[in-house]
Amino acid sequence: MNELITIRDMCKIYNPGENEVRALDHVSLTINRREFVAIIGQSGSGKSTLMNMLGCLDVPTSGTYILDGKDVSTLTDDEQSDIRNKEIGFVFQGFNLIANLTALENVELPLIYRGVGARERRELAERALEIVGLGNRSSHRPAEMSGGQQQRVAIARAIAQAPPIILADEPTGNLDSGSTKEIMGILKRLHEEGRTVILITHDNEIAASAKRIIRIRDGQIVEDRMNENV
Amino acid sequence: MLEQKAIIMLLEGIRDTLYMTLVSTLIGYVIGLPMGIVLNLTRPDGLKPNRIIYRILDFICNIIRSVPFLILLILLIPFTRAVVGQSYGSSATIVPLVICAAPYIARVVEASLNEVDAGVIEAAKAMGASNIQIIFRVLLVEAKTSLMAGATITTGILLGYSAMSGTVGGGGLGDIAVRYGYYRWQTDIMIVTVVLLIVIFQIIQNLGSKITAFFDHRKK
Ligand SMILES: Nc1ncnc2c1ncn2[C@@H]1O[C@H](COP(=O)(O)OP(=O)(O)O)[C@@H](O)[C@H]1O
Ligand SMILES: [Mg+2]
């Protein structure tokens, strides 16, 4: 079975009642293992909401979500945390690094959450920093790095424990074009190495690096096509 | 200028003042830090919102903080006597100082933790951190410098309050200032105690700022 993610008829309604917002409106979607998918849509179209669902960060109002054969909605909070920790690496627009910790310590965090011993943790974190080309910056703190470098640290943090899925929500939204190229290059490489990469963006040009493009508008999928140019 | 007896008395005053200030800050944090953490966790958009717990702690903090310290000092005399065995002297003064400091510290801690970037907490949650891990690995780490700055301010305030307790026989430099300056018109001794208080305050403030700056990695 090659299906990694199956969403059926998912709705997410914020503030149910009078001024409710239908952020996801009957979305159905299947993503296979090792795909590189871009989810594209304008601001407010429901991309981040969909990312929260895919990442088990929030519960849908209705619909089902099957991740790697498991029905996520029936899992407890702890089990969902466990899935997030093992299966998914998150990359955010705002990097979300801890300012008081060095690059290496930031990358070690998810491994700490998982209970990996100090020695192994260090090795894994160092390797992850090398993958994103920051092996020589491990003792730097976020304030001492450029935006692009900070996002690379965040990617290292996301891949430190080798999760099969990378979920990136507007990872280049705060970056200049040079850093954007770098980050996209890293994401492409992570995909080539066998990971499933789900990239959320409002930028057509960035989405063009993906093999499959899903367009979302007002909480509905309005287009889902393979990208012939890649 | 001052006779030896006066110098010894002043030295003991410094010792007592430092003792009251530091011990009450320390015990204040033992109580106030967890209170502040719980306030932050249980607030409506906290990690574990809980209206009842939040309201109770919020109420306790507001009540105690709205009573002027001198009144608290007097109100607490029976309680202090029950705890320490006497209601005057430096050890006895620590009781009202702690009771006054704990809710203040809880507020300072709550404010520091509330400042922590929601995105960083979101990332930790996304990576599968438990609430305990978020508290110790993210919130307290990220708020470290702000917490230290808060602790410096708190220590300074408690120094002032410990001196104020001199009016009711609290011991330390404030006590000396009141006994000699106010009751006996020995202005020279009073001036020396005031200068000493200012110097101690400056030392606390500078030391606190230095330590805070040393641990601050948020900016270059
Ligand atoms: N926590 C929330 N509460 C209420 N409305 C929300 C919340 N999060 C998002 N929304 C609304 O849902 C819609 C989709 O938002 P979002 O998924 O963030 O869009 P995007 O990421 O594509 O910009 C928007 O109209 C937004 O205002
Ligand atoms: Mg968004």
Tab-separated table of C-alpha atoms and ligand atoms in Angstrom:
chain	number	residue	atom	x	y	z
A	1	MET	CA	0.000	0.000	0.000
A	2	ASN	CA	1.531	3.246	-1.103
A	3	GLU	CA	-1.004	5.638	0.380
A	4	LEU	CA	0.474	7.671	3.208
A	5	ILE	CA	-2.226	10.245	3.811
A	6	THR	CA	-5.925	9.848	3.139
A	7	ILE	CA	-8.356	12.604	4.040
A	8	ARG	CA	-12.057	12.111	3.422
A	9	ASP	CA	-14.715	14.773	3.487
A	10	MET	CA	-12.894	16.890	6.027
A	11	CYS	CA	-14.443	20.109	7.325
A	12	LYS	CA	-13.033	22.592	9.773
A	13	ILE	CA	-15.318	25.287	11.082
A	14	TYR	CA	-13.950	28.011	13.356
A	15	ASN	CA	-16.362	29.766	15.742
A	16	PRO	CA	-19.378	27.570	14.940
A	17	GLY	CA	-22.563	29.621	15.152
A	18	GLU	CA	-23.244	33.058	13.792
A	19	ASN	CA	-19.956	34.320	12.366
A	20	GLU	CA	-18.510	30.903	11.640
A	21	VAL	CA	-15.577	30.465	9.274
A	22	ARG	CA	-15.547	27.400	7.050
A	23	ALA	CA	-11.760	27.087	6.744
A	24	LEU	CA	-11.981	23.598	5.210
A	25	ASP	CA	-15.056	22.657	3.245
A	26	HIS	CA	-15.392	18.921	2.459
A	27	VAL	CA	-11.806	18.313	1.494
A	28	SER	CA	-10.810	14.877	0.239
A	29	LEU	CA	-7.208	14.140	-0.607
A	30	THR	CA	-4.770	11.283	-0.961
A	31	ILE	CA	-1.008	11.690	-0.814
A	32	ASN	CA	1.304	8.800	-1.562
A	33	ARG	CA	4.609	7.966	-0.003
A	34	ARG	CA	7.557	9.882	-1.482
A	35	GLU	CA	5.470	12.506	-3.187
A	36	PHE	CA	6.513	16.152	-3.387
A	37	VAL	CA	3.285	18.108	-3.147
A	38	ALA	CA	2.723	21.846	-3.103
A	39	ILE	CA	-0.494	23.140	-1.598
A	40	ILE	CA	-1.093	26.564	-3.027
A	41	GLY	CA	-3.731	29.215	-2.408
A	42	GLN	CA	-4.178	32.836	-1.496
A	43	SER	CA	-3.918	34.131	2.025
A	44	GLY	CA	-6.940	33.012	4.031
A	45	SER	CA	-7.782	30.133	1.682
A	46	GLY	CA	-7.281	27.530	4.410
A	47	LYS	CA	-3.712	26.326	3.764
A	48	SER	CA	-2.495	26.586	7.333
A	49	THR	CA	-5.680	24.993	8.586
A	50	LEU	CA	-5.051	22.057	6.265
A	51	MET	CA	-1.451	21.864	7.459
A	52	ASN	CA	-2.669	21.768	11.082
A	53	MET	CA	-4.910	18.836	10.174
A	54	LEU	CA	-2.202	16.984	8.237
A	55	GLY	CA	0.180	17.527	11.151
A	56	CYS	CA	-2.308	16.359	13.818
A	57	LEU	CA	-2.030	19.786	15.427
A	58	ASP	CA	-5.762	20.358	15.495
A	59	VAL	CA	-8.876	18.218	15.163
A	60	PRO	CA	-11.278	18.569	12.239
A	61	THR	CA	-14.930	19.418	12.804
A	62	SER	CA	-15.871	16.415	10.683
A	63	GLY	CA	-14.313	13.935	8.296
A	64	THR	CA	-11.622	11.290	8.638
A	65	TYR	CA	-7.853	11.357	8.489
A	66	ILE	CA	-5.879	8.202	7.958
A	67	LEU	CA	-2.126	8.551	8.322
A	68	ASP	CA	0.016	5.561	7.482
A	69	GLY	CA	-2.958	3.217	7.913
A	70	LYS	CA	-3.971	4.633	11.312
A	71	ASP	CA	-7.176	6.576	11.887
A	72	VAL	CA	-5.770	9.645	13.605
A	73	SER	CA	-9.081	10.895	14.998
A	74	THR	CA	-9.349	7.863	17.291
A	75	LEU	CA	-5.932	8.453	18.854
A	76	THR	CA	-5.380	10.088	22.244
A	77	ASP	CA	-3.444	13.352	22.612
A	78	ASP	CA	-0.333	11.472	23.677
A	79	GLU	CA	-0.522	9.124	20.720
A	80	GLN	CA	-0.908	12.098	18.403
A	81	SER	CA	2.140	13.777	19.983
A	82	ASP	CA	4.000	10.564	19.390
A	83	ILE	CA	3.035	10.499	15.697
A	84	ARG	CA	4.053	14.126	15.299
A	85	ASN	CA	7.366	13.442	16.936
A	86	LYS	CA	8.227	10.316	14.939
A	87	GLU	CA	6.527	10.732	11.591
A	88	ILE	CA	6.497	14.437	10.827
A	89	GLY	CA	9.102	17.172	10.652
A	90	PHE	CA	7.620	20.666	10.731
A	91	VAL	CA	9.059	23.798	9.159
A	92	PHE	CA	7.351	27.130	9.845
A	93	GLN	CA	7.416	30.499	8.159
A	94	GLY	CA	8.737	32.194	11.307
A	95	PHE	CA	11.489	29.570	11.971
A	96	ASN	CA	10.376	29.361	15.627
A	97	LEU	CA	13.799	28.650	17.025
A	98	ILE	CA	14.555	29.139	20.708
A	99	ALA	CA	16.621	32.321	20.912
A	100	ASN	CA	18.508	31.308	24.036
A	101	LEU	CA	19.777	28.027	22.601
A	102	THR	CA	22.526	27.361	20.069
A	103	ALA	CA	21.765	25.887	16.656
A	104	LEU	CA	22.839	22.463	17.875
A	105	GLU	CA	20.689	22.670	21.018
A	106	ASN	CA	17.691	23.740	18.954
A	107	VAL	CA	18.128	20.768	16.656
A	108	GLU	CA	18.476	18.456	19.648
A	109	LEU	CA	15.091	19.486	21.110
A	110	PRO	CA	12.788	17.035	19.302
A	111	LEU	CA	15.257	14.280	20.166
A	112	ILE	CA	15.055	15.284	23.819
A	113	TYR	CA	11.274	15.106	23.612
A	114	ARG	CA	11.660	11.614	22.275
A	115	GLY	CA	14.031	10.587	25.049
A	116	VAL	CA	17.144	9.954	22.928
A	117	GLY	CA	20.338	9.761	25.022
A	118	ALA	CA	22.763	12.688	25.085
A	119	ARG	CA	25.505	11.129	22.971
A	120	GLU	CA	23.273	9.876	20.162
A	121	ARG	CA	21.320	13.127	20.272
A	122	ARG	CA	24.426	15.129	19.636
A	123	GLU	CA	25.486	12.948	16.741
A	124	LEU	CA	22.076	13.057	15.092
A	125	ALA	CA	21.825	16.826	15.536
A	126	GLU	CA	25.317	17.383	14.126
A	127	ARG	CA	24.529	15.210	11.137
A	128	ALA	CA	21.282	17.086	10.504
A	129	LEU	CA	23.125	20.420	10.596
A	130	GLU	CA	25.641	19.054	8.109
A	131	ILE	CA	22.858	18.010	5.758
A	132	VAL	CA	21.623	21.604	5.612
A	133	GLY	CA	25.184	22.875	5.227
A	134	LEU	CA	25.550	24.400	8.689
A	135	GLY	CA	27.967	21.941	10.263
A	136	ASN	CA	30.269	24.846	11.084
A	137	ARG	CA	27.577	26.948	12.750
A	138	SER	CA	26.447	24.573	15.475
A	139	SER	CA	27.429	26.816	18.386
A	140	HIS	CA	25.841	29.952	16.926
A	141	ARG	CA	22.639	31.329	18.359
A	142	PRO	CA	19.702	32.341	16.126
A	143	ALA	CA	20.441	36.064	16.501
A	144	GLU	CA	23.900	35.464	15.045
A	145	MET	CA	22.526	33.956	11.833
A	146	SER	CA	20.748	35.246	8.739
A	147	GLY	CA	17.097	34.387	8.099
A	148	GLY	CA	18.083	31.767	5.546
A	149	GLN	CA	20.504	30.158	7.987
A	150	GLN	CA	17.883	30.170	10.737
A	151	GLN	CA	15.434	28.427	8.448
A	152	ARG	CA	18.108	25.859	7.631
A	153	VAL	CA	18.533	25.221	11.354
A	154	ALA	CA	14.761	24.791	11.565
A	155	ILE	CA	14.912	22.271	8.726
A	156	ALA	CA	17.742	20.449	10.494
A	157	ARG	CA	15.514	20.335	13.566
A	158	ALA	CA	12.707	18.918	11.443
A	159	ILE	CA	14.835	16.127	9.978
A	160	ALA	CA	16.993	15.306	13.004
A	161	GLN	CA	15.047	12.197	13.876
A	162	ALA	CA	14.540	11.175	10.244
A	163	PRO	CA	10.780	11.538	9.995
A	164	PRO	CA	9.342	10.233	6.707
A	165	ILE	CA	7.186	13.345	6.227
A	166	ILE	CA	8.241	17.005	5.993
A	167	LEU	CA	5.461	19.562	6.412
A	168	ALA	CA	6.545	23.086	5.543
A	169	ASP	CA	4.143	26.043	5.899
A	170	GLU	CA	5.387	28.998	3.821
A	171	PRO	CA	9.010	28.137	4.690
A	172	THR	CA	10.355	30.893	2.443
A	173	GLY	CA	7.746	33.491	3.331
A	174	ASN	CA	10.206	35.596	5.330
A	175	LEU	CA	13.252	35.095	3.122
A	176	ASP	CA	14.974	36.928	0.270
A	177	SER	CA	15.251	35.271	-3.131
A	178	GLY	CA	18.756	33.923	-2.543
A	179	SER	CA	17.815	32.170	0.690
A	180	THR	CA	14.567	31.000	-0.904
A	181	LYS	CA	16.553	29.163	-3.594
A	182	GLU	CA	18.736	27.561	-0.943
A	183	ILE	CA	15.782	26.357	1.110
A	184	MET	CA	13.978	25.024	-1.955
A	185	GLY	CA	17.162	23.206	-2.961
A	186	ILE	CA	17.309	21.532	0.437
A	187	LEU	CA	13.636	20.528	0.310
A	188	LYS	CA	14.133	19.039	-3.164
A	189	ARG	CA	17.093	17.062	-1.944
A	190	LEU	CA	15.166	15.774	1.060
A	191	HIS	CA	12.494	14.581	-1.357
A	192	GLU	CA	15.041	12.884	-3.598
A	193	GLU	CA	16.415	11.079	-0.553
A	194	GLY	CA	13.014	9.453	-0.121
A	195	ARG	CA	10.973	11.715	2.107
A	196	THR	CA	7.430	12.840	1.499
A	197	VAL	CA	7.502	16.628	1.282
A	198	ILE	CA	4.370	18.731	1.633
A	199	LEU	CA	5.011	22.372	0.907
A	200	ILE	CA	2.492	25.096	1.587
A	201	THR	CA	2.852	28.374	-0.275
A	202	HIS	CA	0.981	31.236	-1.878
A	203	ASP	CA	3.698	31.662	-4.510
A	204	ASN	CA	3.242	29.996	-7.922
A	205	GLU	CA	6.944	30.125	-8.659
A	206	ILE	CA	7.806	28.206	-5.507
A	207	ALA	CA	5.035	25.696	-6.068
A	208	ALA	CA	6.568	25.014	-9.484
A	209	SER	CA	9.357	22.985	-7.836
A	210	ALA	CA	6.821	20.387	-6.705
A	211	LYS	CA	5.784	17.333	-8.716
A	212	ARG	CA	2.149	17.782	-7.814
A	213	ILE	CA	0.246	21.000	-7.246
A	214	ILE	CA	-2.957	21.210	-5.255
A	215	ARG	CA	-4.763	24.527	-5.379
A	216	ILE	CA	-7.124	25.479	-2.593
A	217	ARG	CA	-9.641	28.306	-2.534
A	218	ASP	CA	-12.145	29.162	0.204
A	219	GLY	CA	-11.444	25.862	1.928
A	220	GLN	CA	-12.033	23.722	-1.150
A	221	ILE	CA	-9.647	21.964	-3.498
A	222	VAL	CA	-10.164	23.580	-6.890
A	223	GLU	CA	-7.278	21.990	-8.774
A	224	ASP	CA	-5.063	18.947	-8.335
A	225	ARG	CA	-2.586	18.265	-11.110
A	226	MET	CA	0.799	16.749	-11.796
A	227	ASN	CA	3.476	19.280	-12.648
A	228	GLU	CA	4.863	18.249	-16.047
A	229	ASN	CA	7.814	20.621	-15.915
A	230	VAL	CA	9.671	18.867	-13.122
B	1	MET	CA	33.831	59.786	62.725
B	2	LEU	CA	31.559	57.047	64.041
B	3	GLU	CA	32.543	55.181	67.153
B	4	GLN	CA	33.349	51.501	66.970
B	5	LYS	CA	30.080	50.464	68.570
B	6	ALA	CA	28.153	52.251	65.862
B	7	ILE	CA	30.258	50.627	63.144
B	8	ILE	CA	29.599	47.164	64.542
B	9	MET	CA	25.917	47.979	64.747
B	10	LEU	CA	25.895	49.115	61.115
B	11	LEU	CA	27.767	46.006	59.986
B	12	GLU	CA	25.194	43.870	61.740
B	13	GLY	CA	22.520	45.988	60.098
B	14	ILE	CA	23.977	45.252	56.665
B	15	ARG	CA	24.108	41.557	57.479
B	16	ASP	CA	20.494	41.507	58.708
B	17	THR	CA	19.260	43.505	55.739
B	18	LEU	CA	20.966	41.197	53.256
B	19	TYR	CA	19.682	38.187	55.183
B	20	MET	CA	16.066	39.409	55.101
B	21	THR	CA	16.206	40.518	51.476
B	22	LEU	CA	17.883	37.457	50.022
B	23	VAL	CA	16.088	34.824	52.081
B	24	SER	CA	12.670	36.362	51.442
B	25	THR	CA	13.440	36.624	47.707
B	26	LEU	CA	14.484	32.980	47.680
B	27	ILE	CA	11.463	31.675	49.601
B	28	GLY	CA	9.287	34.086	47.628
B	29	TYR	CA	10.462	32.380	44.419
B	30	VAL	CA	9.912	28.911	45.850
B	31	ILE	CA	6.241	29.871	46.214
B	32	GLY	CA	5.831	32.500	43.490
B	33	LEU	CA	7.571	30.734	40.592
B	34	PRO	CA	5.237	27.707	40.535
B	35	MET	CA	2.290	30.066	41.070
B	36	GLY	CA	3.367	32.163	38.091
B	37	ILE	CA	3.830	29.059	35.944
B	38	VAL	CA	0.359	27.810	36.888
B	39	LEU	CA	-1.117	31.256	36.125
B	40	ASN	CA	0.488	31.168	32.685
B	41	LEU	CA	-0.640	27.603	31.971
B	42	THR	CA	-4.223	28.036	33.098
B	43	ARG	CA	-4.952	31.404	31.502
B	44	PRO	CA	-7.553	31.277	28.711
B	45	ASP	CA	-5.013	30.898	25.905
B	46	GLY	CA	-2.462	28.980	27.976
B	47	LEU	CA	-1.248	25.421	27.506
B	48	LYS	CA	-3.866	24.000	29.848
B	49	PRO	CA	-6.655	26.530	30.272
B	50	ASN	CA	-8.573	26.172	33.537
B	51	ARG	CA	-10.895	28.984	34.543
B	52	ILE	CA	-11.350	27.968	38.164
B	53	ILE	CA	-7.664	27.574	39.064
B	54	TYR	CA	-6.775	30.749	37.187
B	55	ARG	CA	-9.489	32.777	38.930
B	56	ILE	CA	-8.497	31.550	42.392
B	57	LEU	CA	-4.801	32.347	41.953
B	58	ASP	CA	-5.610	35.609	40.220
B	59	PHE	CA	-7.852	36.592	43.142
B	60	ILE	CA	-5.247	35.688	45.793
B	61	CYS	CA	-2.577	37.686	43.964
B	62	ASN	CA	-4.793	40.728	43.591
B	63	ILE	CA	-5.963	40.714	47.205
B	64	ILE	CA	-2.510	40.446	48.740
B	65	ARG	CA	-1.001	42.907	46.327
B	66	SER	CA	-3.639	45.514	47.035
B	67	VAL	CA	-2.795	45.632	50.767
B	68	PRO	CA	0.005	48.128	51.508
B	69	PHE	CA	3.071	46.378	52.893
B	70	LEU	CA	3.069	48.200	56.209
B	71	ILE	CA	-0.538	47.169	56.838
B	72	LEU	CA	0.270	43.588	55.821
B	73	LEU	CA	3.150	43.659	58.292
B	74	ILE	CA	0.797	44.593	61.137
B	75	LEU	CA	-2.053	42.323	60.035
B	76	LEU	CA	0.303	39.366	59.929
B	77	ILE	CA	1.756	39.840	63.436
B	78	PRO	CA	-0.254	36.977	65.002
B	79	PHE	CA	0.596	34.680	62.095
B	80	THR	CA	4.272	35.631	62.225
B	81	ARG	CA	4.371	34.976	65.954
B	82	ALA	CA	2.829	31.554	65.389
B	83	VAL	CA	5.409	30.677	62.713
B	84	VAL	CA	8.633	32.176	64.090
B	85	GLY	CA	7.815	32.457	67.774
B	86	GLN	CA	8.213	36.240	67.881
B	87	SER	CA	6.892	39.146	65.848
B	88	TYR	CA	9.997	41.383	65.719
B	89	GLY	CA	13.552	40.944	64.450
B	90	SER	CA	14.862	39.964	61.019
B	91	SER	CA	13.675	36.356	60.966
B	92	ALA	CA	10.168	37.425	61.857
B	93	THR	CA	10.178	40.054	59.121
B	94	ILE	CA	10.854	37.400	56.501
B	95	VAL	CA	7.312	36.050	56.978
B	96	PRO	CA	5.426	39.167	55.810
B	97	LEU	CA	8.130	39.837	53.209
B	98	VAL	CA	7.546	36.401	51.671
B	99	ILE	CA	3.778	36.762	51.785
B	100	CYS	CA	4.051	40.124	50.109
B	101	ALA	CA	6.654	38.926	47.582
B	102	ALA	CA	5.143	35.609	46.444
B	103	PRO	CA	2.100	37.024	44.598
B	104	TYR	CA	4.245	39.824	43.187
B	105	ILE	CA	6.757	37.264	41.925
B	106	ALA	CA	3.914	35.132	40.549
B	107	ARG	CA	2.775	38.123	38.473
B	108	VAL	CA	6.274	38.942	37.258
B	109	VAL	CA	6.832	35.300	36.269
B	110	GLU	CA	3.424	35.105	34.587
B	111	ALA	CA	4.184	38.237	32.570
B	112	SER	CA	7.609	36.895	31.514
B	113	LEU	CA	6.121	33.593	30.389
B	114	ASN	CA	3.237	35.284	28.576
B	115	GLU	CA	5.807	37.115	26.479
B	116	VAL	CA	7.249	33.910	25.038
B	117	ASP	CA	6.602	33.784	21.285
B	118	ALA	CA	3.534	31.658	20.537
B	119	GLY	CA	5.270	30.333	17.418
B	120	VAL	CA	8.045	28.748	19.448
B	121	ILE	CA	5.485	26.991	21.638
B	122	GLU	CA	3.574	25.893	18.557
B	123	ALA	CA	6.774	24.425	17.125
B	124	ALA	CA	7.480	22.531	20.339
B	125	LYS	CA	3.941	21.136	20.352
B	126	ALA	CA	4.291	20.210	16.704
B	127	MET	CA	7.488	18.333	17.467
B	128	GLY	CA	5.623	16.273	20.016
B	129	ALA	CA	6.693	17.935	23.255
B	130	SER	CA	4.592	17.206	26.331
B	131	ASN	CA	3.350	20.112	28.448
B	132	ILE	CA	5.997	19.423	31.103
B	133	GLN	CA	8.675	19.490	28.425
B	134	ILE	CA	7.293	22.724	27.028
B	135	ILE	CA	7.436	24.316	30.504
B	136	PHE	CA	10.998	23.283	31.295
B	137	ARG	CA	12.571	23.103	27.858
B	138	VAL	CA	10.851	25.980	26.113
B	139	LEU	CA	8.976	28.445	28.339
B	140	LEU	CA	11.516	28.756	31.144
B	141	VAL	CA	14.474	28.678	28.741
B	142	GLU	CA	13.022	31.272	26.425
B	143	ALA	CA	11.901	33.527	29.291
B	144	LYS	CA	15.209	33.155	31.146
B	145	THR	CA	16.508	36.689	30.695
B	146	SER	CA	13.143	38.256	31.361
B	147	LEU	CA	12.829	36.141	34.532
B	148	MET	CA	16.269	37.297	35.681
B	149	ALA	CA	15.407	40.930	35.076
B	150	GLY	CA	12.219	40.344	37.094
B	151	ALA	CA	14.200	38.753	39.922
B	152	THR	CA	16.522	41.756	40.053
B	153	ILE	CA	13.614	44.162	40.346
B	154	THR	CA	11.961	41.960	42.968
B	155	THR	CA	15.116	41.819	45.093
B	156	GLY	CA	15.376	45.610	44.963
B	157	ILE	CA	11.768	46.004	46.047
B	158	LEU	CA	12.216	43.552	48.919
B	159	LEU	CA	15.290	45.479	50.028
B	160	GLY	CA	13.086	48.556	50.285
B	161	TYR	CA	10.344	46.673	52.111
B	162	SER	CA	12.826	45.108	54.537
B	163	ALA	CA	13.950	48.631	55.409
B	164	MET	CA	10.336	49.725	55.781
B	165	SER	CA	9.786	46.933	58.294
B	166	GLY	CA	12.224	48.821	60.522
B	167	THR	CA	9.315	51.013	61.602
B	168	VAL	CA	7.873	48.106	63.538
B	169	GLY	CA	11.143	46.668	64.821
B	170	GLY	CA	12.034	44.555	61.830
B	171	GLY	CA	15.803	44.637	62.288
B	172	GLY	CA	18.444	45.552	59.741
B	173	LEU	CA	19.421	48.964	58.382
B	174	GLY	CA	15.852	50.287	58.276
B	175	ASP	CA	15.461	49.507	61.944
B	176	ILE	CA	18.678	51.395	62.745
B	177	ALA	CA	17.594	54.369	60.660
B	178	VAL	CA	14.299	54.558	62.507
B	179	ARG	CA	15.724	54.002	65.988
B	180	TYR	CA	18.595	56.463	65.689
B	181	GLY	CA	17.431	58.919	63.115
B	182	TYR	CA	13.784	59.204	64.001
B	183	TYR	CA	13.621	58.540	67.729
B	184	ARG	CA	17.001	59.875	68.835
B	185	TRP	CA	17.725	62.537	66.243
B	186	GLN	CA	21.128	61.029	65.448
B	187	THR	CA	21.030	62.240	61.900
B	188	ASP	CA	24.578	61.104	61.081
B	189	ILE	CA	23.740	57.452	61.666
B	190	MET	CA	20.534	57.775	59.722
B	191	ILE	CA	22.365	59.289	56.775
B	192	VAL	CA	24.940	56.495	56.837
B	193	THR	CA	22.185	53.859	56.823
B	194	VAL	CA	20.468	55.565	53.905
B	195	VAL	CA	23.743	55.718	51.970
B	196	LEU	CA	24.366	52.032	52.760
B	197	LEU	CA	20.866	51.138	51.521
B	198	ILE	CA	21.479	53.051	48.312
B	199	VAL	CA	24.827	51.317	47.816
B	200	ILE	CA	23.319	47.877	48.448
B	201	PHE	CA	20.474	48.660	46.056
B	202	GLN	CA	22.960	49.728	43.374
B	203	ILE	CA	24.990	46.575	43.856
B	204	ILE	CA	21.897	44.374	43.541
B	205	GLN	CA	20.711	46.253	40.469
B	206	ASN	CA	24.097	46.240	38.731
B	207	LEU	CA	24.857	42.637	39.563
B	208	GLY	CA	21.388	41.619	38.388
B	209	SER	CA	21.730	43.540	35.136
B	210	LYS	CA	25.197	42.102	34.506
B	211	ILE	CA	24.038	38.531	35.104
B	212	THR	CA	20.970	39.105	32.941
B	213	ALA	CA	23.028	40.594	30.120
B	214	PHE	CA	25.505	37.734	30.328
B	215	PHE	CA	22.732	35.203	29.771
B	216	ASP	CA	20.886	37.239	27.149
B	217	HIS	CA	21.463	35.729	23.741
B	218	ARG	CA	18.396	37.167	22.121
B	219	LYS	CA	20.226	40.058	20.554
B	220	LYS	CA	23.773	40.429	19.411
C	1	LIG	N1	-7.997	29.906	15.076
C	1	LIG	C1	-8.853	30.470	14.190
C	1	LIG	N2	-10.033	30.981	14.617
C	1	LIG	C2	-10.898	31.529	13.744
C	1	LIG	N3	-10.694	31.629	12.426
C	1	LIG	C3	-9.538	31.137	11.935
C	1	LIG	C4	-8.551	30.544	12.800
C	1	LIG	N4	-7.516	30.143	12.034
C	1	LIG	C5	-7.827	30.489	10.772
C	1	LIG	N5	-9.040	31.077	10.701
C	1	LIG	C6	-9.727	31.536	9.474
C	1	LIG	O1	-9.799	30.448	8.593
C	1	LIG	C7	-9.525	30.861	7.266
C	1	LIG	C8	-8.341	30.088	6.724
C	1	LIG	O2	-7.175	30.483	7.417
C	1	LIG	P1	-5.730	29.834	7.191
C	1	LIG	O3	-5.870	28.352	7.170
C	1	LIG	O4	-4.804	30.417	8.165
C	1	LIG	O5	-5.405	30.377	5.725
C	1	LIG	P2	-4.013	30.515	4.968
C	1	LIG	O6	-2.976	29.758	5.716
C	1	LIG	O7	-4.303	29.948	3.607
C	1	LIG	O8	-3.713	31.972	4.889
C	1	LIG	C9	-9.305	32.356	7.319
C	1	LIG	O9	-10.503	32.987	6.981
C	1	LIG	C10	-8.926	32.598	8.744
C	1	LIG	O10	-9.342	33.884	9.139
C	2	MG	MG	-1.118	30.499	6.562
